[in-house]
């Protein structure tokens, strides 16, 4: 492993104005398996790839319920995530105790971002080695936020973190304009397609390695009731119906090509009518 | 003054952190169901503060808690119990079983042994073995599992009635027969309603409204009966199998 | 010979304490510091306000309280404001100790400011303010150091009317008409008669007439009240607290009451 002169203490800037320890913490997030988040007008969804240390071992926990209206997916150090998610649960409960209201999602995310920032400035501390995708709903609808060890938090239409998340991001950037109006099932499908991009060559998404976190009304694929569209985590068999909806990469390529041809034909005839099927519509 | 202990020391009228807000609660356990009920009047002295202040709360799909005594303590206590149940859900991804909730309530009450929550709790619901359960508590945490219990302002009016009708006290079975161990829901519900209409007649702190919670075990035979009851509302949140209903009735408001 | 040393030198009191539970022997306490004698807690209110009234009507909530703060039986301050806006959707009105109430106002103002500075589109409505107040009041009573008030919280947010009560014990309740203090005995029956079942139809004029009538009856009957009062209305449009109004009252009938007016016979 390489070493920098200015990396032994996170309170010291490098001459380039960087905090190396904080950047290493961001690397810890990239070491973790991928997590994807995306939202529509009605739903917010998390998808995560679970790792297992071997055939004999169980799979890691990638999602945590914070409250009925908030849930998170993590990438990085699970133990740091447990500390932070515990803090988030406390904040959520204190809001219920003191004001009898669900904590606004943005404030919850800000509260952990503030905690993380302290660790980037005070002597003798280390940054958290974990990144979160946070979904939640409040009276302004469903939300998706990213939290990172640097103390930053941003709101997103769609986002991915963790190992090979850039591939997923490329998929999301290509399709995000459709997310706002698409159905819940389509939203999950887009999420699964994005998550698939983060897999190693010989791997596939299956019921063991895929977690889905949802906020919003129940889908026909879900068995149990979800009063108020509360946050729930789907794992194992519950994931199966959603995996079934996925298309192979070849199918997607073919659809894309057809859509491209169609739009070219339209351009030629000068009738730029909107494509009938949202799924095959291209963005510019 | 004659007959009193004289105190030479001056006394100060100090702040009394308690009051008594009236009302009555009761719960009855069946073989595969539990009924938990309370009136909705809240009063202080001769004043009715409100005609609708719930005293019975759904905790989970298999546990309902009725709280009676000092209303501020009661509401706070229910809030704290709910927080503990939420932490349990976070840790175990399931609802706490009722016998564990009962023990939790005991420790929470006893923790305040020297500044008690001035409330009488009755916890009703379904055990893990599918039987109907009622747990009753005193303000500092003594508790036991019973088949029925009344508490609150009209306890002394309602409990003897239940002893007679549920436990068949002071009744002799007809020769060659015996009393049933558990009564069906169709018998229990009228007993509950009669208990409260009677308590409303004879006790000034009871009245205005009645909330009856019914918790049914998985596959309970009482299900057909309850769905046909006037104004019944289902409150079940999970699909574990247990189901919670509430039935609301008016009581006299005078 | 009495076997219980705690009873020696005391008169028998087995009539009132059959099981001899009193006095229970107690060990000396060490848990107080040297300054404990200098710490005082509120054991009684000093400068007090009397009733607050509030009702639901078609457009929202109407609340009223007079401008008097009494020092015992002395009408000490006659221009005190007992209705206080909190944020854009809520008014609170308080009876009881006025210094405690003004302390609560500063707490709530700080809370409103911190909520405002978040600037994230979320704001505290009447239900949240009431819950917060209830927690403060209950926490203080649990420290045996109460804020000696009974408070009404009224407001409208997201099309929902909210009206609720909280007092020095942390007791809470809500109803379509509420009254604190003496008003709980004198005005509440009048308010219930006039309002119950008509919460969604009463116009502002009708609501004002009901409130004014109750304030007048209270001024006639409550020796700690004043014929100068304010009315707050909270609607979807926001909060407005009126300038002080004066009640027209007539006392000429008293002349005809035997033992009260000049005796002619």
mmCIF file with all atom_site columns, N, CA and C in Angstrom, chain A residues 3 9 63 121 123 151 159 163-165 173 194 196 216 219 221 239-240:
data_model
loop_
_atom_site.group_PDB
_atom_site.id
_atom_site.type_symbol
_atom_site.label_atom_id
_atom_site.label_alt_id
_atom_site.label_comp_id
_atom_site.label_asym_id
_atom_site.label_entity_id
_atom_site.label_seq_id
_atom_site.pdbx_PDB_ins_code
_atom_site.Cartn_x
_atom_site.Cartn_y
_atom_site.Cartn_z
_atom_site.occupancy
_atom_site.B_iso_or_equiv
_atom_site.pdbx_formal_charge
_atom_site.auth_seq_id
_atom_site.auth_comp_id
_atom_site.auth_asym_id
_atom_site.auth_atom_id
_atom_site.pdbx_PDB_model_num
ATOM 1  N N  . UNK A 1 3   ? 1.903   5.208   0.622   1.00 0.00 ? 3   UNK A N  1
ATOM 2  C CA . UNK A 1 3   ? 1.771   6.033   1.801   1.00 0.00 ? 3   UNK A CA 1
ATOM 3  C C  . UNK A 1 3   ? 2.046   7.473   1.435   1.00 0.00 ? 3   UNK A C  1
ATOM 4  N N  . UNK A 1 9   ? -2.715  11.661  10.182  1.00 0.00 ? 9   UNK A N  1
ATOM 5  C CA . UNK A 1 9   ? -3.566  12.396  11.107  1.00 0.00 ? 9   UNK A CA 1
ATOM 6  C C  . UNK A 1 9   ? -4.622  13.132  10.299  1.00 0.00 ? 9   UNK A C  1
ATOM 7  N N  . UNK A 1 63  ? -29.135 -3.819  4.736   1.00 0.00 ? 63  UNK A N  1
ATOM 8  C CA . UNK A 1 63  ? -30.181 -2.817  4.942   1.00 0.00 ? 63  UNK A CA 1
ATOM 9  C C  . UNK A 1 63  ? -30.648 -2.798  6.378   1.00 0.00 ? 63  UNK A C  1
ATOM 10 N N  . UNK A 1 121 ? -12.463 16.420  11.672  1.00 0.00 ? 121 UNK A N  1
ATOM 11 C CA . UNK A 1 121 ? -11.826 17.647  12.145  1.00 0.00 ? 121 UNK A CA 1
ATOM 12 C C  . UNK A 1 121 ? -11.145 17.492  13.493  1.00 0.00 ? 121 UNK A C  1
ATOM 13 N N  . UNK A 1 123 ? -9.034  15.966  16.595  1.00 0.00 ? 123 UNK A N  1
ATOM 14 C CA . UNK A 1 123 ? -7.831  15.162  16.807  1.00 0.00 ? 123 UNK A CA 1
ATOM 15 C C  . UNK A 1 123 ? -8.185  13.850  17.492  1.00 0.00 ? 123 UNK A C  1
ATOM 16 N N  . UNK A 1 151 ? -18.783 13.652  5.474   1.00 0.00 ? 151 UNK A N  1
ATOM 17 C CA . UNK A 1 151 ? -19.719 14.575  6.116   1.00 0.00 ? 151 UNK A CA 1
ATOM 18 C C  . UNK A 1 151 ? -20.638 15.242  5.118   1.00 0.00 ? 151 UNK A C  1
ATOM 19 N N  . UNK A 1 159 ? -29.046 6.925   -7.212  1.00 0.00 ? 159 UNK A N  1
ATOM 20 C CA . UNK A 1 159 ? -27.647 6.967   -6.798  1.00 0.00 ? 159 UNK A CA 1
ATOM 21 C C  . UNK A 1 159 ? -27.150 5.551   -6.546  1.00 0.00 ? 159 UNK A C  1
ATOM 22 N N  . UNK A 1 163 ? -18.747 -1.079  -4.369  1.00 0.00 ? 163 UNK A N  1
ATOM 23 C CA . UNK A 1 163 ? -17.872 -1.637  -5.391  1.00 0.00 ? 163 UNK A CA 1
ATOM 24 C C  . UNK A 1 163 ? -18.523 -1.586  -6.768  1.00 0.00 ? 163 UNK A C  1
ATOM 25 N N  . UNK A 1 164 ? -17.769 -1.159  -7.730  1.00 0.00 ? 164 UNK A N  1
ATOM 26 C CA . UNK A 1 164 ? -18.208 -1.065  -9.126  1.00 0.00 ? 164 UNK A CA 1
ATOM 27 C C  . UNK A 1 164 ? -19.511 -0.287  -9.281  1.00 0.00 ? 164 UNK A C  1
ATOM 28 N N  . UNK A 1 165 ? -19.727 0.678   -8.387  1.00 0.00 ? 165 UNK A N  1
ATOM 29 C CA . UNK A 1 165 ? -20.984 1.424   -8.462  1.00 0.00 ? 165 UNK A CA 1
ATOM 30 C C  . UNK A 1 165 ? -20.990 2.355   -9.670  1.00 0.00 ? 165 UNK A C  1
ATOM 31 N N  . UNK A 1 173 ? -27.831 6.995   -14.895 1.00 0.00 ? 173 UNK A N  1
ATOM 32 C CA . UNK A 1 173 ? -27.772 8.284   -15.583 1.00 0.00 ? 173 UNK A CA 1
ATOM 33 C C  . UNK A 1 173 ? -28.467 8.216   -16.940 1.00 0.00 ? 173 UNK A C  1
ATOM 34 N N  . UNK A 1 194 ? -29.592 -1.970  -12.795 1.00 0.00 ? 194 UNK A N  1
ATOM 35 C CA . UNK A 1 194 ? -28.434 -1.170  -12.389 1.00 0.00 ? 194 UNK A CA 1
ATOM 36 C C  . UNK A 1 194 ? -27.528 -1.990  -11.476 1.00 0.00 ? 194 UNK A C  1
ATOM 37 N N  . UNK A 1 196 ? -27.205 -5.169  -11.377 1.00 0.00 ? 196 UNK A N  1
ATOM 38 C CA . UNK A 1 196 ? -26.556 -6.229  -12.148 1.00 0.00 ? 196 UNK A CA 1
ATOM 39 C C  . UNK A 1 196 ? -25.236 -5.738  -12.753 1.00 0.00 ? 196 UNK A C  1
ATOM 40 N N  . UNK A 1 216 ? -43.367 2.994   0.144   1.00 0.00 ? 216 UNK A N  1
ATOM 41 C CA . UNK A 1 216 ? -44.455 3.313   -0.770  1.00 0.00 ? 216 UNK A CA 1
ATOM 42 C C  . UNK A 1 216 ? -45.461 2.188   -0.799  1.00 0.00 ? 216 UNK A C  1
ATOM 43 N N  . UNK A 1 219 ? -46.820 -3.640  -3.642  1.00 0.00 ? 219 UNK A N  1
ATOM 44 C CA . UNK A 1 219 ? -46.845 -4.149  -5.017  1.00 0.00 ? 219 UNK A CA 1
ATOM 45 C C  . UNK A 1 219 ? -47.628 -5.453  -5.055  1.00 0.00 ? 219 UNK A C  1
ATOM 46 N N  . UNK A 1 221 ? -46.521 -8.003  -6.260  1.00 0.00 ? 221 UNK A N  1
ATOM 47 C CA . UNK A 1 221 ? -45.528 -9.053  -6.001  1.00 0.00 ? 221 UNK A CA 1
ATOM 48 C C  . UNK A 1 221 ? -45.288 -9.289  -4.509  1.00 0.00 ? 221 UNK A C  1
ATOM 49 N N  . UNK A 1 239 ? -37.922 -11.842 -2.873  1.00 0.00 ? 239 UNK A N  1
ATOM 50 C CA . UNK A 1 239 ? -37.264 -11.104 -3.949  1.00 0.00 ? 239 UNK A CA 1
ATOM 51 C C  . UNK A 1 239 ? -37.561 -11.738 -5.318  1.00 0.00 ? 239 UNK A C  1
ATOM 52 N N  . UNK A 1 240 ? -37.845 -13.032 -5.279  1.00 0.00 ? 240 UNK A N  1
ATOM 53 C CA . UNK A 1 240 ? -37.987 -13.826 -6.502  1.00 0.00 ? 240 UNK A CA 1
ATOM 54 C C  . UNK A 1 240 ? -38.900 -13.180 -7.560  1.00 0.00 ? 240 UNK A C  1
#
